[in-house]
Coordinates of C-alpha atoms and ligand atoms in Angstrom, one line a residue:
M1 CA -0.1 0.0 -0.3
Q2 CA 1.3 3.2 -1.0
C3 CA 1.0 6.6 0.1
V4 CA -0.6 9.6 -1.7
L5 CA -1.0 13.1 -0.9
V6 CA -3.3 15.3 -2.8
L7 CA -3.1 19.2 -3.5
A8 CA -6.1 20.0 -5.4
N9 CA -5.9 23.8 -4.6
G10 CA -10.1 23.3 -4.5
A11 CA -10.0 21.8 -8.0
S12 CA -13.0 20.2 -8.4
W13 CA -11.8 17.0 -9.7
E14 CA -10.6 16.1 -6.5
S15 CA -13.2 13.8 -5.7
A16 CA -13.4 12.1 -8.6
A17 CA -9.3 11.4 -8.0
L18 CA -10.1 10.5 -4.3
G19 CA -12.8 7.9 -5.6
A20 CA -10.5 6.5 -8.2
L21 CA -7.5 6.1 -5.8
Q22 CA -9.8 4.3 -2.9
R23 CA -11.1 1.6 -5.6
S24 CA -7.7 0.9 -6.4
R25 CA -6.5 -0.7 -3.3
D26 CA -2.8 -0.3 -3.5
F27 CA -3.2 3.4 -2.5
V28 CA -4.3 5.5 0.2
V29 CA -4.8 8.8 0.8
L30 CA -2.1 10.5 3.6
K31 CA -3.5 13.6 3.3
R32 CA -5.2 16.7 1.6
C33 CA -2.9 19.7 1.5
V34 CA -3.9 23.2 1.8
D35 CA -1.0 24.8 0.2
I36 CA 2.4 24.6 -1.1
A37 CA 3.9 24.9 2.3
D38 CA 1.4 22.2 3.6
L39 CA 2.4 20.1 0.9
M40 CA 6.4 20.8 1.7
A41 CA 6.1 19.8 5.3
S42 CA 4.2 16.8 4.7
A43 CA 6.6 15.1 2.4
T44 CA 9.1 15.8 5.2
T45 CA 7.6 13.0 7.2
G46 CA 9.0 10.5 4.9
Q47 CA 5.6 8.8 5.1
A48 CA 4.5 9.0 1.2
D49 CA 5.5 8.2 -1.7
H50 CA 3.3 9.9 -4.6
A51 CA 2.2 13.9 -4.6
V52 CA -1.2 14.2 -6.9
V53 CA -0.6 18.1 -7.9
A54 CA -3.0 20.4 -9.2
L55 CA -0.6 22.5 -11.6
D56 CA -2.4 25.7 -11.1
T57 CA -1.4 25.8 -7.7
P58 CA 0.2 29.2 -6.4
G59 CA 3.4 29.3 -5.6
L60 CA 4.6 25.9 -7.0
D61 CA 7.9 25.9 -8.1
R62 CA 11.5 24.5 -8.5
I63 CA 11.7 25.2 -4.8
A64 CA 9.0 22.9 -3.9
T65 CA 9.2 20.6 -6.3
E66 CA 12.7 19.8 -5.9
H67 CA 12.0 19.6 -2.1
V68 CA 9.5 17.2 -2.6
R69 CA 11.6 15.1 -4.6
R70 CA 14.3 15.2 -2.1
F71 CA 12.0 13.2 0.0
R72 CA 11.6 10.7 -2.4
V73 CA 7.9 11.6 -3.4
R74 CA 7.0 11.2 -7.1
L75 CA 5.3 13.7 -8.4
V76 CA 2.1 13.6 -10.8
G77 CA 0.4 16.9 -12.0
V78 CA -2.6 17.7 -12.9
N79 CA -3.3 20.0 -16.1
A80 CA -6.7 22.0 -16.1
A81 CA -7.5 23.9 -19.0
S82 CA -6.4 26.9 -17.6
A83 CA -3.6 26.1 -15.8
G84 CA -0.5 27.6 -15.3
R85 CA 0.8 31.0 -16.0
E86 CA -1.8 33.6 -17.8
G87 CA -1.7 32.3 -21.7
D88 CA 0.3 29.3 -21.6
S89 CA -1.0 26.5 -23.5
I90 CA -1.7 22.9 -22.3
H91 CA 1.4 21.3 -24.0
E92 CA 3.0 24.1 -22.6
V93 CA 2.1 23.8 -19.3
A94 CA 3.2 20.2 -19.0
Q95 CA 6.6 20.9 -20.5
W96 CA 6.6 23.7 -17.4
A97 CA 5.7 20.9 -15.1
T98 CA 8.6 18.5 -16.5
R99 CA 11.4 20.6 -16.2
L100 CA 9.9 21.6 -12.8
G101 CA 10.3 17.3 -12.2
F102 CA 6.9 16.4 -12.1
A103 CA 7.0 12.2 -13.1
S104 CA 3.9 12.7 -15.0
V105 CA 1.1 14.8 -16.0
V106 CA -2.7 13.7 -16.2
G107 CA -5.7 16.4 -17.8
V108 CA -8.5 16.8 -15.6
G109 CA -10.8 14.5 -17.6
E110 CA -8.2 11.8 -16.8
V111 CA -7.9 11.6 -13.1
D112 CA -9.7 8.0 -12.8
R113 CA -6.7 7.0 -14.4
L114 CA -4.4 8.4 -11.4
P115 CA -3.6 4.6 -9.9
T116 CA -2.4 3.1 -13.6
V117 CA 0.4 5.7 -13.4
L118 CA 1.3 6.3 -9.9
A119 CA 1.9 2.5 -10.3
A120 CA 3.5 3.0 -13.4
D121 CA 5.8 6.1 -12.1
D122 CA 6.6 3.9 -9.2
T123 CA 8.4 1.5 -11.9
S124 CA 10.1 4.1 -14.0
A125 CA 13.5 5.0 -13.5
H126 CA 12.3 8.5 -13.5
L127 CA 13.5 9.2 -9.4
D128 CA 16.6 10.9 -9.4
A129 CA 16.3 13.3 -6.8
E130 CA 18.9 13.2 -4.0
P131 CA 18.2 11.6 -0.8
P132 CA 16.8 14.0 1.8
A133 CA 18.1 16.6 3.4
H134 CA 20.3 16.0 6.6
I135 CA 17.8 18.8 8.4
E136 CA 16.4 16.3 10.8
H137 CA 20.0 15.0 11.2
S138 CA 21.2 17.7 12.7
V139 CA 22.3 19.4 15.8
D140 CA 18.9 19.6 18.1
P141 CA 18.1 21.9 20.2
G142 CA 15.1 21.2 21.0
T143 CA 13.1 21.9 17.7
S144 CA 10.0 19.0 16.6
A145 CA 12.0 16.4 14.8
G146 CA 12.2 16.3 11.1
A147 CA 11.9 20.3 10.8
G148 CA 14.4 22.7 9.6
R149 CA 16.5 24.7 12.4
V150 CA 16.8 28.4 12.1
I151 CA 20.1 29.2 12.4
A152 CA 20.3 33.5 13.5
V153 CA 23.9 35.5 12.8
W154 CA 23.8 38.1 15.5
G155 CA 26.3 39.9 16.6
P156 CA 26.1 43.5 18.8
A157 CA 27.3 46.9 17.7
G158 CA 30.7 47.7 15.5
A159 CA 30.4 45.5 12.2
P160 CA 31.6 42.3 13.6
G161 CA 30.5 40.6 10.5
R162 CA 27.4 39.6 10.9
T163 CA 26.9 39.8 7.0
T164 CA 30.1 37.9 6.2
V165 CA 29.6 35.1 8.4
A166 CA 25.4 34.1 7.8
I167 CA 26.8 34.6 3.7
G168 CA 29.0 31.9 4.8
L169 CA 27.7 29.7 6.9
T170 CA 24.9 29.9 4.4
A171 CA 27.7 28.5 1.1
A172 CA 29.2 26.3 4.0
L173 CA 26.3 25.1 4.5
A174 CA 24.6 24.5 0.8
R175 CA 28.1 23.1 -0.3
R176 CA 27.3 20.2 2.1
R177 CA 24.2 19.8 -0.5
L178 CA 21.6 20.9 3.0
R179 CA 19.1 23.0 1.6
T180 CA 19.9 26.3 3.1
V181 CA 17.6 29.2 2.9
L182 CA 19.4 32.5 3.9
L183 CA 17.3 35.4 5.2
D184 CA 18.2 39.0 5.6
A185 CA 16.6 40.3 8.8
D186 CA 18.7 43.3 9.7
P187 CA 16.4 46.7 10.4
W188 CA 18.9 48.7 9.9
G189 CA 19.7 48.2 6.2
G190 CA 20.2 45.0 4.1
S191 CA 23.4 43.9 2.8
V192 CA 22.9 40.7 1.4
A193 CA 21.3 41.3 -1.8
Q194 CA 24.3 43.5 -2.7
Q195 CA 27.0 41.3 -1.6
L196 CA 25.7 38.4 -3.4
G197 CA 24.7 40.4 -6.6
V198 CA 21.1 40.2 -6.7
L199 CA 20.2 42.6 -9.0
D200 CA 16.7 42.7 -8.8
E201 CA 14.4 45.9 -7.2
V202 CA 12.1 43.1 -5.6
S203 CA 13.0 42.9 -1.7
G204 CA 12.2 39.5 -0.6
L205 CA 11.7 40.2 2.6
L206 CA 9.1 43.7 1.5
A207 CA 6.8 41.4 -0.7
A208 CA 6.7 38.7 2.4
A209 CA 5.4 41.6 4.5
R210 CA 2.8 42.5 1.8
L211 CA 1.5 38.8 1.7
H212 CA 1.4 38.3 5.1
G213 CA -0.9 41.4 5.6
T214 CA -2.8 39.5 3.0
G215 CA -2.7 36.2 4.4
S216 CA -1.1 34.7 1.2
L217 CA 2.4 34.4 2.5
S218 CA 2.4 30.4 2.6
E219 CA 0.9 30.0 -0.9
R220 CA 3.5 32.5 -2.4
F221 CA 6.4 31.4 -1.0
G222 CA 8.0 30.3 -3.4
G223 CA 8.2 33.7 -5.0
V224 CA 9.7 35.0 -2.1
C225 CA 12.6 32.9 -1.3
R226 CA 14.7 33.1 -4.8
G227 CA 17.2 30.7 -5.9
L228 CA 20.6 30.9 -5.5
E229 CA 22.5 27.8 -6.3
E230 CA 22.0 24.6 -6.4
F231 CA 21.0 24.0 -2.7
A232 CA 20.8 27.4 -1.0
G233 CA 17.5 30.2 -1.5
V234 CA 17.5 33.9 -0.6
V235 CA 14.7 36.2 0.5
T236 CA 16.7 39.4 -0.3
G237 CA 16.1 42.7 2.5
L238 CA 15.3 45.8 2.9
P239 CA 16.2 48.1 -0.5
R240 CA 16.6 51.1 2.1
P241 CA 16.5 51.1 5.8
D242 CA 14.5 53.6 6.5
R243 CA 11.4 51.0 5.1
W244 CA 11.8 48.6 8.4
Q245 CA 8.7 49.6 9.5
E246 CA 7.0 47.8 6.4
V247 CA 7.6 44.4 8.4
R248 CA 5.2 44.2 11.1
P249 CA 5.4 42.5 14.0
G250 CA 4.9 38.5 13.2
V251 CA 6.2 38.6 9.7
I252 CA 9.5 37.2 10.6
E253 CA 8.6 34.4 12.8
E254 CA 5.9 33.3 9.6
V255 CA 8.9 33.3 7.2
L256 CA 11.1 31.3 9.2
C257 CA 8.5 28.9 9.5
L258 CA 8.1 28.8 6.1
A259 CA 11.7 28.0 5.4
R260 CA 12.0 25.9 8.0
G261 CA 9.8 23.9 5.1
V262 CA 12.3 24.4 3.0
G263 CA 15.5 23.5 4.7
T264 CA 18.1 24.8 7.1
V265 CA 17.6 28.5 7.7
V266 CA 20.1 31.1 8.5
V267 CA 19.0 34.4 9.8
D268 CA 21.4 38.0 9.1
T269 CA 20.2 40.1 12.0
G270 CA 20.5 43.6 13.0
F271 CA 22.9 45.0 16.3
S272 CA 20.3 46.0 18.5
L273 CA 18.0 43.9 20.8
E274 CA 16.3 47.1 22.4
Q275 CA 12.9 46.3 23.0
D276 CA 10.3 48.9 22.4
G277 CA 7.6 49.3 24.9
T278 CA 5.0 50.3 23.3
V279 CA 5.2 47.7 20.2
E280 CA 2.3 45.8 21.9
L281 CA 0.1 47.9 22.5
S282 CA 0.1 49.7 18.6
G283 CA 0.2 46.6 17.0
R284 CA 3.5 48.2 15.3
S285 CA 6.9 47.1 14.5
G286 CA 9.9 48.8 16.6
R287 CA 13.1 49.5 14.9
N288 CA 14.3 45.6 16.4
T289 CA 11.4 43.4 16.2
M290 CA 12.7 42.1 13.0
T291 CA 15.8 41.3 15.3
I292 CA 13.6 39.9 17.7
E293 CA 12.0 37.8 16.1
A294 CA 14.7 36.1 14.7
V295 CA 16.8 35.4 17.7
A296 CA 13.2 34.7 19.7
N297 CA 12.8 31.7 16.7
A298 CA 15.8 31.0 16.1
D299 CA 17.2 26.9 17.4
V300 CA 20.6 28.0 17.4
V301 CA 22.0 32.0 17.5
V302 CA 25.9 32.4 16.2
V303 CA 27.3 35.3 18.0
V304 CA 29.8 37.3 16.0
A305 CA 32.1 39.7 18.0
H306 CA 35.3 40.9 16.9
P307 CA 38.2 39.8 19.6
D308 CA 39.4 42.7 20.7
P309 CA 39.1 44.7 23.9
V310 CA 35.6 46.6 22.0
G311 CA 34.4 43.3 20.9
L312 CA 34.8 40.7 23.7
T313 CA 33.1 44.1 25.8
R314 CA 30.4 44.2 23.8
L315 CA 30.3 40.8 23.8
A316 CA 30.1 39.9 27.2
N317 CA 26.7 42.6 27.4
G318 CA 25.2 41.1 24.5
L319 CA 25.0 37.8 25.7
T320 CA 23.2 38.9 28.7
E321 CA 21.0 41.1 26.9
L322 CA 20.4 37.9 24.6
D323 CA 19.6 36.2 27.7
E324 CA 16.7 38.0 28.1
I325 CA 15.0 38.1 24.9
S326 CA 15.3 33.3 25.0
P327 CA 16.9 32.7 28.3
G328 CA 19.1 29.4 27.5
S329 CA 19.3 29.3 24.0
P330 CA 22.2 27.7 22.7
R331 CA 24.9 30.1 21.0
I332 CA 27.8 29.6 19.8
V333 CA 30.5 32.7 19.7
V334 CA 32.1 33.4 16.0
L335 CA 35.4 35.8 16.9
N336 CA 35.9 37.1 13.5
R337 CA 38.6 38.7 12.1
M338 CA 41.4 37.0 13.9
R339 CA 44.9 38.1 13.1
Q340 CA 48.0 38.6 14.2
T341 CA 48.7 42.3 14.9
L342 CA 46.0 42.0 17.2
G343 CA 48.6 41.0 19.8
W344 CA 47.5 37.5 20.9
S345 CA 46.9 34.0 19.7
A346 CA 43.7 32.2 19.2
G347 CA 44.1 30.6 21.9
E348 CA 43.9 33.4 24.2
V349 CA 41.1 35.0 22.5
V350 CA 39.5 31.7 23.1
A351 CA 40.1 31.0 26.8
M352 CA 39.9 34.9 27.4
T353 CA 36.5 34.4 26.1
K354 CA 35.0 31.3 28.0
G355 CA 36.2 33.6 31.2
L356 CA 33.4 36.1 29.7
I357 CA 30.8 33.6 28.7
G358 CA 27.9 31.4 30.6
P359 CA 27.7 28.5 30.0
S360 CA 24.4 28.6 27.2
V361 CA 27.5 28.9 24.7
R362 CA 28.7 25.9 23.2
A363 CA 31.8 26.3 21.4
V364 CA 34.1 29.5 20.5
L365 CA 35.3 29.7 17.5
V366 CA 37.4 32.1 15.2
L367 CA 37.4 32.9 12.0
P368 CA 40.5 34.4 10.7
E369 CA 40.8 38.3 9.1
D370 CA 40.9 37.3 5.4
R371 CA 40.5 40.2 3.3
R372 CA 41.7 38.7 -0.3
A373 CA 38.9 36.0 -0.7
V374 CA 35.3 38.8 1.4
D375 CA 37.2 41.1 -1.3
A376 CA 36.7 39.1 -3.9
A377 CA 33.2 37.9 -2.9
V378 CA 31.9 41.0 -2.7
A379 CA 33.7 42.3 -6.3
G380 CA 32.2 39.1 -7.6
G381 CA 28.8 39.1 -6.0
R382 CA 29.8 36.0 -5.1
F383 CA 29.6 33.0 -2.1
V384 CA 33.6 33.4 -0.7
A385 CA 35.3 30.9 -2.8
D386 CA 38.7 29.4 -1.3
G387 CA 41.2 30.7 1.9
P388 CA 41.6 30.4 5.0
L389 CA 38.1 32.4 5.8
V390 CA 36.2 29.1 4.1
K391 CA 38.2 26.7 6.2
A392 CA 37.8 27.9 9.2
L393 CA 33.4 28.4 8.4
A394 CA 33.6 24.4 7.3
N395 CA 34.3 24.8 11.6
V396 CA 31.4 26.6 12.3
A397 CA 29.4 24.8 10.2
D398 CA 30.8 21.6 11.8
A399 CA 29.1 22.8 15.2
L400 CA 26.1 23.6 14.2
V401 CA 25.6 20.7 11.8
P402 CA 27.9 18.1 13.0
E403 CA 25.9 15.1 11.2
S404 CA 27.0 17.1 7.5
A405 CA 30.6 16.8 8.0
A406 CA 31.5 14.1 6.3
G407 CA 29.1 15.4 3.1
A408 CA 31.7 18.4 3.1
G409 CA 33.8 19.1 0.5
R410 CA 31.6 19.0 -3.1
T411 CA 32.3 22.5 -4.5
L412 CA 29.5 24.9 -5.6
R413 CA 29.0 26.0 -8.8
R414 CA 30.7 29.3 -9.2
R415 CA 28.4 32.4 -10.2
T416 CA 28.8 34.9 -12.7
A417 CA 30.1 37.9 -11.4
G418 CA 27.9 40.8 -10.7
R419 CA 25.0 38.5 -12.5
A420 CA 20.9 38.9 -11.7
H421 CA 20.4 35.7 -10.1
Q422 CA 16.7 34.1 -11.8
R423 CA 15.9 30.6 -10.7
Ligands
ATP501 N1 36.7 37.4 8.1 C1 36.5 38.9 7.6 N2 37.9 38.5 7.1 C2 38.0 40.3 6.0 N3 36.9 40.7 6.4 C3 35.5 40.9 6.9 C4 35.8 39.5 7.5 N4 34.5 39.7 8.1 C5 33.6 41.0 7.4 N5 35.1 41.5 7.0 C6 34.5 43.3 6.2 O1 33.8 43.4 7.5 C7 33.0 44.2 7.2 C8 31.9 43.8 8.2 O2 31.5 43.3 8.0 P1 29.8 42.4 7.7 O3 29.0 43.7 6.8 O4 29.4 41.5 7.6 O5 29.6 42.9 9.1 P2 27.9 43.0 9.5 O6 28.0 42.8 11.3 O7 26.9 42.4 9.1 O8 28.1 44.9 9.7 P3 26.7 45.8 10.1 O9 26.1 46.2 10.9 O10 26.6 46.8 8.5 O11 25.5 44.9 9.3 C9 32.9 44.2 5.9 O12 33.7 45.6 4.8 C10 33.1 42.8 5.4 O13 33.9 42.8 3.8
MG502 MG1 25.2 43.3 8.1

């Protein structure tokens, strides 16, 4: 007996499809999904063998289909007469579905044949998807099994390298074939898009904020999160710092929830955790609401600091502030831009830091100053490709997702400098 997920998007063919599957006795309908996010989350349980999906479902895109296929769920599309993007013929929609990884496509009048089609898919060799991402095996500071992990990258004032570390960590995880979503949630001016050469003018975060407002974010999350590399996607941040007010309370929380369904989530945040006392009364965002929501919803916080006297003092104060927002939540401290001219060794600075911090910090790791690699990456609009920083970032990835360490080493396709990245 094989299990089937059905996502009919409210179409009238659903009852005929359910009837045909029930009659066949070879298939059982595991769940009728309400939207793409529901389908993606249901696939991660590992119980489904097939998904029957309406091809006109909002948010149906490659990220969604790749996610589902990685959990070894075979996709069958149902092609309604008006399916797909406006103006497309049924034939074009079927071709589009094949490109997305659908094993078969049936017309709405053919859903009676679904058991035969599913059985044929089962024996065909179309399933070239990778085994499921190792999300469910990663360090477990307490989320429900199988869900994606949220890693918030935070650090106090002084530009200690939050964005550099968040991008570098995303690259390190994607290099390990872990599906990773990078979210730019810095309310003081996001720079992820610029650093990665994502040139489009649509901010993923502002789009998410608008969709959150209309209650349709879950349906259209695929359009908010754009593909970067084979295993990495990005939700770009604020195009201008003054637009932080458009991101209402609850937006970051919903984006994180949806991104968890895609894979591991890395969040770049702002420096300040100061709470605005009027937020709860007014229902409006405070300036730091984005950062606070990211940190409060994270499974682990990577705290980035400069390994110098000012940086370490700010680190100690920052950890106290973090305690107020997420008491006892797991943390990893990353001392970034370590260099000989500071006058102390990496071992000495780690020992000093350990004396400053409490038991919720699991590890203290050091990243070297690597001007050459960082400059080349920023100038080329791509991930840091090689050098000491990449090697040290791998240690941070090991600490966060130890089970992925064995799979490390696969190189990412280099991205073309300055290119706008479209899925
Ligand atoms: N390991 C490193 N080696 C060399 N340069 C680095 C390193 N990490 C960060 N930098 C540089 O330091 C500067 C600040 O880094 P980044 O933008 O990542 O910091 P931030 O904490 O996100 O700052 P902001 O407050 O502006 O968001 C950038 O010019 C970046 O290229
Ligand atoms: Mg930054």
